[in-house]
Amino acid sequence: MRRGWTAAVAVSLAGLLAVTACGGGGGEQGGDGKQAATKVEVFSWWTGGGEAKGLEAMVADFKKKQPGIEFVNAAVAGGSGTQAKAVLASRLQANQPPDSFQGHAGAELLGYIKAGQLEPLNSFYDEQKLREAFPQQLIEQITYQGNIYSVPVNIHRSNVLWYSPAVLKEAGLSGAPKTIEEFIAALKTVKEKTKKIPLSLGAQWTADHLLESVLLGTLGVDAYNALWTANADWSGPQVTKALENFKTILGYTQQEAASTDWQVAAKNVVDGKAAFNIMGDWAAGYFKELGKQPKQDYDWAASPGTDGVYMWLSDSFTLPKNAPHRAAAVEWLKICASKEGQDLFNPAKGSIPARKDADRSLYKDYLAWALEQWSTNKLAGSMWHGVTVNDRWHTEIDTAVGLFLGSRDVPKLQQALAAAAKNSGQ
Ligand code: GAL
């Protein structure tokens, strides 16, 4: 029985905005009153290594099937959408939506839905026979008041420990650490025995990303999942322990310019400059693009303390209300939803398909491992990548972590996280 898709997005009947089932207005009108599908503007944050390649694979499929529609790539750079989401918010605010945008399944998507910014896709799901194509619990994460609002293209794993076999060998370590305690000991050994970076870190959001793995690795899956439910206890000793672990682990990272994104931090591992990096499996897509060899240039394991748990997230594409080229957006969503589109996109992106009927033979090395883990692991939702917290909570966690990177004050961080949970209104 799969657990941990999180109740955060469960359909709640209280205080709901009425979301109508009718389509958006505007758009180009052809002579027959129907929209002419001339171009489609697709918004994402996939501009960097691995990510852009995945998008390109799906765009190539789109261009082949829709040669008459110009594809406008409106991607805004910045890992995990840090910049893109701000740009998107102002466009939506100004009622200038792109034709389709990337959003994470879960609490993040619910924000757009509650704000009335998305069209329901129920009839699209019926026409494309999608209700059976995706796991039921994933559909629940994109459903509100009985309406489905996006098309998931993948499942990513957040809790992956990437490591350099060469650096571990140099440090005299025999394999990946399995617990947080072993991890801290291994970081210390790397520091003492080599000149390499023990744990490679990038921009601030990569510390937020690290935090969710340390919380999961310290608390275990049930207590981690309970953090994102109403009245969660953020003040207890176990959370204190997790935050102390976070502080200790951060002590083994290098200083990076705030502008250094996840690619640089991950590349340090495959270049043999760092022993470890905790990053989502989009790193697998990037390593593939770099031509690096799995099990030689890099290896992987569940992040310490999280073996048997898949901390999942899912990228999905939406149909915003008032999409200027609605008909073309629907054609884009068809590619996103299709088995062919997903099997082109995911091997390059470093994710497994959201569809249940993908061609498993296309998923090799790390991705073969991920597919197997996905079918056997317990589930936890990613905090940083949109599953468990709404925008407000997300921002407050980021602010608290940002201050902590300067102060390293655990009690202050814990207080701020407890307050963020209370303030979230989720
Ligand atoms: C995540 C997103 C992934 C990947 C990553 C790094 O939030 O779901 O697809 O792009 O950010 O940018």
XYZ file of C-alpha atoms and ligand atoms in Angstrom:
438
model
C 0.000 0.000 0.000
C 1.529 3.299 -1.042
C 1.618 5.944 1.596
C 2.623 9.522 1.870
C 1.173 11.084 -1.225
C 0.210 13.455 1.564
C -3.175 14.636 2.517
C -2.081 18.210 1.883
C -4.025 18.447 -1.334
C -6.860 16.210 -0.334
C -10.118 17.638 -1.493
C -11.400 19.834 1.287
C -14.873 21.219 1.276
C -14.193 24.231 3.428
C -13.677 27.724 2.054
C -13.393 26.723 -1.536
C -13.384 29.040 -4.459
C -15.916 28.179 -7.060
C -14.018 27.047 -10.113
C -16.078 26.897 -13.198
C -15.705 24.141 -15.715
C -15.858 26.381 -18.743
C -12.901 27.332 -20.887
C -10.868 30.496 -20.882
C -11.765 33.393 -23.104
C -9.571 35.397 -25.449
C -7.265 33.853 -27.972
C -7.010 34.005 -31.708
C -10.214 33.424 -33.551
C -10.233 31.757 -36.941
C -12.845 32.618 -39.584
C -15.116 29.867 -38.351
C -15.068 31.303 -34.833
C -12.663 28.624 -33.645
C -9.199 29.449 -32.414
C -6.419 29.185 -34.928
C -3.590 27.124 -33.504
C -0.694 29.197 -34.776
C 1.688 29.207 -31.857
C 2.028 28.048 -28.319
C 3.985 29.683 -25.538
C 5.148 27.187 -22.921
C 6.551 28.411 -19.627
C 8.980 26.403 -17.489
C 12.337 26.762 -15.718
C 14.087 24.204 -17.810
C 16.969 26.094 -19.343
C 19.970 24.350 -17.826
C 21.940 21.151 -18.192
C 19.769 18.046 -18.439
C 16.563 20.032 -18.024
C 16.626 21.807 -21.381
C 17.482 18.519 -23.113
C 14.391 16.862 -21.667
C 12.189 19.735 -22.785
C 13.768 19.735 -26.244
C 12.923 16.047 -26.670
C 9.261 16.737 -26.029
C 9.293 19.879 -28.164
C 10.782 17.903 -31.075
C 7.871 15.464 -30.806
C 5.446 18.391 -30.720
C 6.985 19.988 -33.814
C 6.812 16.707 -35.690
C 3.140 16.264 -34.892
C 2.141 19.935 -35.152
C 4.368 21.437 -37.862
C 1.997 24.381 -38.263
C 2.305 25.566 -34.687
C 5.238 27.709 -33.675
C 6.664 26.636 -30.317
C 7.679 29.565 -28.136
C 9.914 28.491 -25.295
C 9.294 30.920 -22.434
C 11.581 29.184 -19.949
C 13.058 31.368 -17.204
C 16.390 30.189 -15.789
C 16.893 29.209 -12.170
C 16.866 25.749 -10.603
C 13.653 24.633 -8.918
C 11.844 27.595 -10.439
C 13.128 30.168 -7.980
C 13.053 32.968 -10.568
C 10.429 31.517 -12.866
C 7.694 31.326 -10.292
C 8.000 35.035 -9.514
C 7.795 35.925 -13.213
C 4.829 33.615 -13.652
C 3.020 35.104 -10.665
C 3.238 38.604 -12.102
C 2.080 37.442 -15.521
C -0.904 35.659 -14.010
C -1.634 38.690 -11.852
C -1.638 40.876 -14.962
C -3.868 38.352 -16.774
C -1.130 37.660 -19.312
C -0.703 33.923 -18.908
C 1.436 31.781 -21.134
C -0.471 29.067 -23.007
C 0.769 26.402 -20.613
C 3.039 26.473 -17.582
C 4.931 24.029 -15.441
C 3.656 23.454 -11.928
C 4.340 20.803 -9.336
C 1.607 18.353 -8.458
C 0.481 18.893 -4.883
C 0.089 21.961 -2.693
C 1.875 24.245 -5.183
C -0.666 23.498 -7.896
C -3.500 23.957 -5.456
C -2.416 27.582 -5.087
C -3.073 28.274 -8.773
C -6.316 26.330 -8.658
C -7.689 28.170 -5.638
C -6.753 31.473 -7.249
C -8.973 30.452 -10.182
C -6.071 30.577 -12.645
C -6.465 27.181 -14.269
C -8.991 25.462 -16.464
C -10.178 22.043 -15.408
C -9.082 19.290 -17.756
C -11.751 16.675 -17.043
C -12.971 16.311 -20.612
C -9.381 16.305 -21.892
C -8.705 13.424 -19.493
C -11.752 11.581 -20.807
C -10.877 12.146 -24.475
C -7.240 11.130 -24.002
C -8.184 8.251 -21.689
C -5.884 9.548 -19.003
C -7.771 8.594 -15.874
C -6.362 5.096 -16.106
C -2.951 6.153 -17.455
C -1.697 7.755 -14.216
C -1.574 6.331 -10.688
C -4.815 7.195 -8.914
C -2.989 8.878 -6.046
C -1.119 11.147 -8.423
C -4.422 12.221 -9.952
C -5.625 13.069 -6.446
C -2.683 15.471 -6.118
C -3.879 17.464 -9.125
C -7.572 17.283 -8.359
C -9.677 19.824 -6.533
C -13.400 19.619 -5.949
C -13.635 16.768 -8.388
C -11.839 18.584 -11.209
C -8.430 17.628 -12.608
C -6.119 20.554 -13.368
C -2.857 19.462 -14.933
C -0.995 16.820 -16.907
C 1.901 15.191 -15.023
C 4.887 14.419 -17.218
C 7.126 12.671 -14.709
C 7.985 11.499 -11.241
C 11.244 12.845 -9.837
C 13.017 11.610 -6.744
C 14.354 14.253 -4.378
C 16.266 12.120 -1.848
C 19.255 10.935 -3.828
C 22.839 10.906 -2.560
C 25.198 11.235 -5.530
C 28.777 10.358 -4.852
C 32.176 10.048 -6.467
C 33.559 6.493 -6.176
C 37.052 7.923 -6.771
C 36.864 10.423 -3.914
C 35.363 7.843 -1.560
C 38.219 5.493 -2.433
C 40.766 8.201 -1.812
C 39.196 8.783 1.610
C 39.239 5.054 2.345
C 35.441 4.790 2.461
C 33.964 1.519 1.294
C 30.547 2.729 0.133
C 27.677 5.152 0.578
C 26.706 5.984 4.167
C 23.322 4.542 5.125
C 22.396 6.604 8.169
C 22.797 10.272 9.050
C 25.401 9.317 11.660
C 27.393 7.365 9.081
C 27.032 10.290 6.694
C 28.460 12.769 9.195
C 31.329 10.396 9.917
C 32.012 10.000 6.187
C 32.013 13.777 5.647
C 34.543 14.122 8.448
C 36.740 11.427 6.922
C 36.675 13.088 3.496
C 37.635 16.378 5.084
C 40.506 14.858 7.026
C 41.865 12.513 4.387
C 41.443 14.421 1.123
C 41.491 17.943 -0.244
C 38.069 17.407 -1.848
C 34.787 19.084 -0.932
C 32.930 16.698 1.405
C 29.405 17.827 0.410
C 28.859 20.047 -2.606
C 26.156 22.705 -2.296
C 24.899 25.422 -4.637
C 22.447 28.321 -4.405
C 20.286 28.785 -1.302
C 17.486 26.612 -2.618
C 19.856 23.624 -2.660
C 20.127 24.040 1.134
C 16.309 23.937 1.328
C 16.513 20.789 -0.752
C 19.115 19.332 1.600
C 16.942 20.181 4.595
C 14.051 17.989 3.421
C 16.372 14.989 3.025
C 17.878 15.564 6.479
C 14.408 15.879 8.025
C 13.311 12.647 6.350
C 16.563 10.870 7.220
C 16.372 11.885 10.877
C 12.644 11.610 11.558
C 11.688 8.648 9.394
C 8.872 8.569 6.904
C 5.840 8.723 9.211
C 7.093 11.627 11.332
C 8.297 13.437 8.195
C 4.908 13.109 6.529
C 3.226 14.288 9.733
C 5.132 17.585 9.567
C 2.941 18.783 6.727
C -0.395 18.064 8.335
C -2.549 20.427 10.374
C -1.260 20.937 13.939
C 2.068 19.295 13.190
C 4.567 19.491 16.025
C 7.628 21.384 14.857
C 8.832 22.080 18.393
C 9.726 18.575 19.570
C 13.153 17.092 20.274
C 13.251 15.021 17.087
C 12.976 18.133 14.921
C 15.693 19.720 17.082
C 17.853 16.683 16.393
C 17.182 16.938 12.651
C 18.123 20.625 12.622
C 21.298 19.931 14.555
C 22.156 17.307 11.959
C 21.433 19.884 9.263
C 23.833 22.307 10.934
C 26.570 19.688 11.288
C 26.192 18.575 7.679
C 26.243 22.164 6.425
C 29.593 22.495 8.191
C 31.060 20.178 5.554
C 29.884 22.137 2.531
C 31.854 24.681 0.564
C 30.970 28.337 0.286
C 29.334 29.076 -3.034
C 28.191 32.249 -4.659
C 24.451 32.580 -4.296
C 24.246 32.443 -8.074
C 25.741 28.944 -8.287
C 22.935 26.664 -9.288
C 22.523 22.924 -8.764
C 24.400 21.951 -11.930
C 27.725 23.301 -10.668
C 27.256 21.600 -7.307
C 26.393 18.264 -8.928
C 29.185 18.531 -11.473
C 31.719 18.764 -8.648
C 30.923 15.110 -7.906
C 31.321 13.755 -11.436
C 34.493 15.816 -11.877
C 35.958 14.248 -8.746
C 36.080 17.576 -6.907
C 33.538 16.604 -4.245
C 32.613 13.381 -2.479
C 28.838 13.902 -2.162
C 25.876 15.925 -3.376
C 22.267 15.504 -2.297
C 20.130 16.481 -5.244
C 17.046 15.342 -7.127
C 17.441 12.925 -9.986
C 17.402 15.667 -12.605
C 21.129 15.313 -11.873
C 20.988 11.943 -13.667
C 19.808 13.718 -16.831
C 22.607 16.240 -16.493
C 25.300 13.588 -15.960
C 24.039 11.763 -19.037
C 24.260 14.943 -21.070
C 27.813 15.459 -19.804
C 28.688 11.968 -21.056
C 29.612 10.764 -17.557
C 29.603 7.041 -16.823
C 27.279 5.668 -14.143
C 29.015 3.556 -11.486
C 32.360 4.990 -12.610
C 32.205 8.765 -12.648
C 29.355 8.729 -10.158
C 27.243 6.399 -8.109
C 24.062 6.902 -6.079
C 22.083 5.724 -3.081
C 19.064 6.844 -1.092
C 20.052 9.952 0.857
C 21.265 8.877 4.324
C 18.561 7.473 6.572
C 15.964 7.307 3.793
C 16.470 3.882 2.273
C 13.094 2.418 1.270
C 11.432 5.843 0.966
C 10.827 7.646 -2.328
C 10.600 11.370 -1.688
C 8.663 12.164 -4.798
C 7.612 15.187 -6.824
C 5.981 15.555 -10.191
C 6.243 18.203 -12.901
C 2.960 18.860 -14.605
C 1.681 21.213 -17.307
C -1.442 23.282 -17.052
C -4.019 25.073 -19.157
C -4.272 28.599 -17.717
C -7.537 30.451 -18.001
C -7.392 32.946 -20.864
C -4.520 31.149 -22.565
C -4.046 33.216 -25.756
C -3.615 30.130 -27.928
C -5.825 27.683 -26.176
C -6.220 25.194 -29.017
C -2.454 24.965 -29.476
C -2.014 24.583 -25.713
C -4.305 21.571 -25.820
C -2.098 20.067 -28.547
C 0.932 20.633 -26.291
C -0.834 18.918 -23.397
C -1.543 15.944 -25.661
C 2.200 15.493 -26.175
C 2.833 15.857 -22.434
C 0.192 13.250 -21.698
C 1.243 10.732 -24.317
C 3.273 7.601 -23.757
C 5.531 8.616 -26.629
C 6.095 12.138 -25.274
C 6.845 10.860 -21.778
C 9.226 8.185 -23.050
C 11.119 10.821 -25.040
C 11.198 13.346 -22.234
C 11.991 11.300 -19.153
C 15.137 9.367 -20.108
C 16.741 12.736 -20.967
C 15.317 14.565 -17.964
C 16.399 11.988 -15.404
C 12.905 11.123 -14.234
C 10.568 8.193 -14.542
C 7.303 8.616 -16.412
C 4.114 9.543 -14.639
C 2.233 7.124 -16.923
C 1.968 3.552 -15.819
C 2.445 2.064 -19.290
C 5.875 3.456 -20.205
C 8.439 1.371 -22.047
C 10.627 0.251 -19.159
C 13.457 -0.837 -21.452
C 14.232 2.842 -22.129
C 15.087 3.500 -18.492
C 18.629 2.403 -17.788
C 21.254 2.696 -15.060
C 20.019 5.126 -12.396
C 16.546 5.236 -13.958
C 16.162 1.449 -13.879
C 16.934 1.658 -10.154
C 14.428 4.495 -9.748
C 11.645 2.544 -11.488
C 12.263 -0.417 -9.235
C 12.353 1.758 -6.101
C 9.184 3.536 -7.170
C 7.280 0.274 -7.219
C 8.481 -0.894 -3.787
C 9.249 2.153 -1.606
C 7.058 4.011 0.840
C 6.294 7.547 -0.296
C 7.047 10.959 1.145
C 6.139 14.222 -0.602
C 8.878 16.743 -1.343
C 8.518 19.960 0.608
C 10.748 22.103 -1.581
C 9.357 20.869 -4.886
C 5.729 21.655 -4.396
C 4.121 18.576 -2.929
C 3.544 19.298 0.742
C 3.490 23.070 1.279
C 1.731 26.030 -0.255
C 3.589 29.071 -1.555
C 3.415 31.031 1.663
C 4.841 28.199 3.739
C 7.493 27.536 1.100
C 8.625 31.163 1.169
C 8.772 31.271 4.964
C 10.878 28.098 5.074
C 13.234 29.587 2.504
C 13.558 32.798 4.514
C 14.254 30.836 7.710
C 16.891 28.719 5.970
C 18.476 31.813 4.421
C 18.850 33.408 7.868
C 20.151 30.152 9.291
C 22.888 29.942 6.682
C 24.210 33.139 8.253
C 23.437 32.576 11.951
C 23.652 28.763 12.322
C 21.294 29.245 15.252
C 19.290 26.015 15.607
C 16.712 27.244 18.199
C 15.934 30.261 15.993
C 15.543 28.060 12.929
C 13.230 25.708 14.780
C 11.095 28.605 16.041
C 10.900 30.049 12.547
C 9.900 26.700 11.052
C 7.251 26.175 13.724
C 5.882 29.666 13.017
C 5.926 29.021 9.270
C 3.796 25.917 9.778
C 1.289 27.858 11.885
C 1.165 30.830 9.484
C 0.692 28.779 6.381
C -3.082 28.646 6.574
C -2.813 25.307 4.825
C 12.429 20.905 -9.664
C 11.742 20.406 -10.908
C 12.655 19.565 -11.702
C 13.980 20.244 -11.923
C 14.518 20.868 -10.645
C 15.779 21.679 -10.792
O 11.593 21.727 -8.911
O 10.613 19.676 -10.535
O 12.049 19.239 -12.919
O 13.857 21.127 -12.932
O 13.563 21.637 -10.029
O 15.583 22.833 -11.533
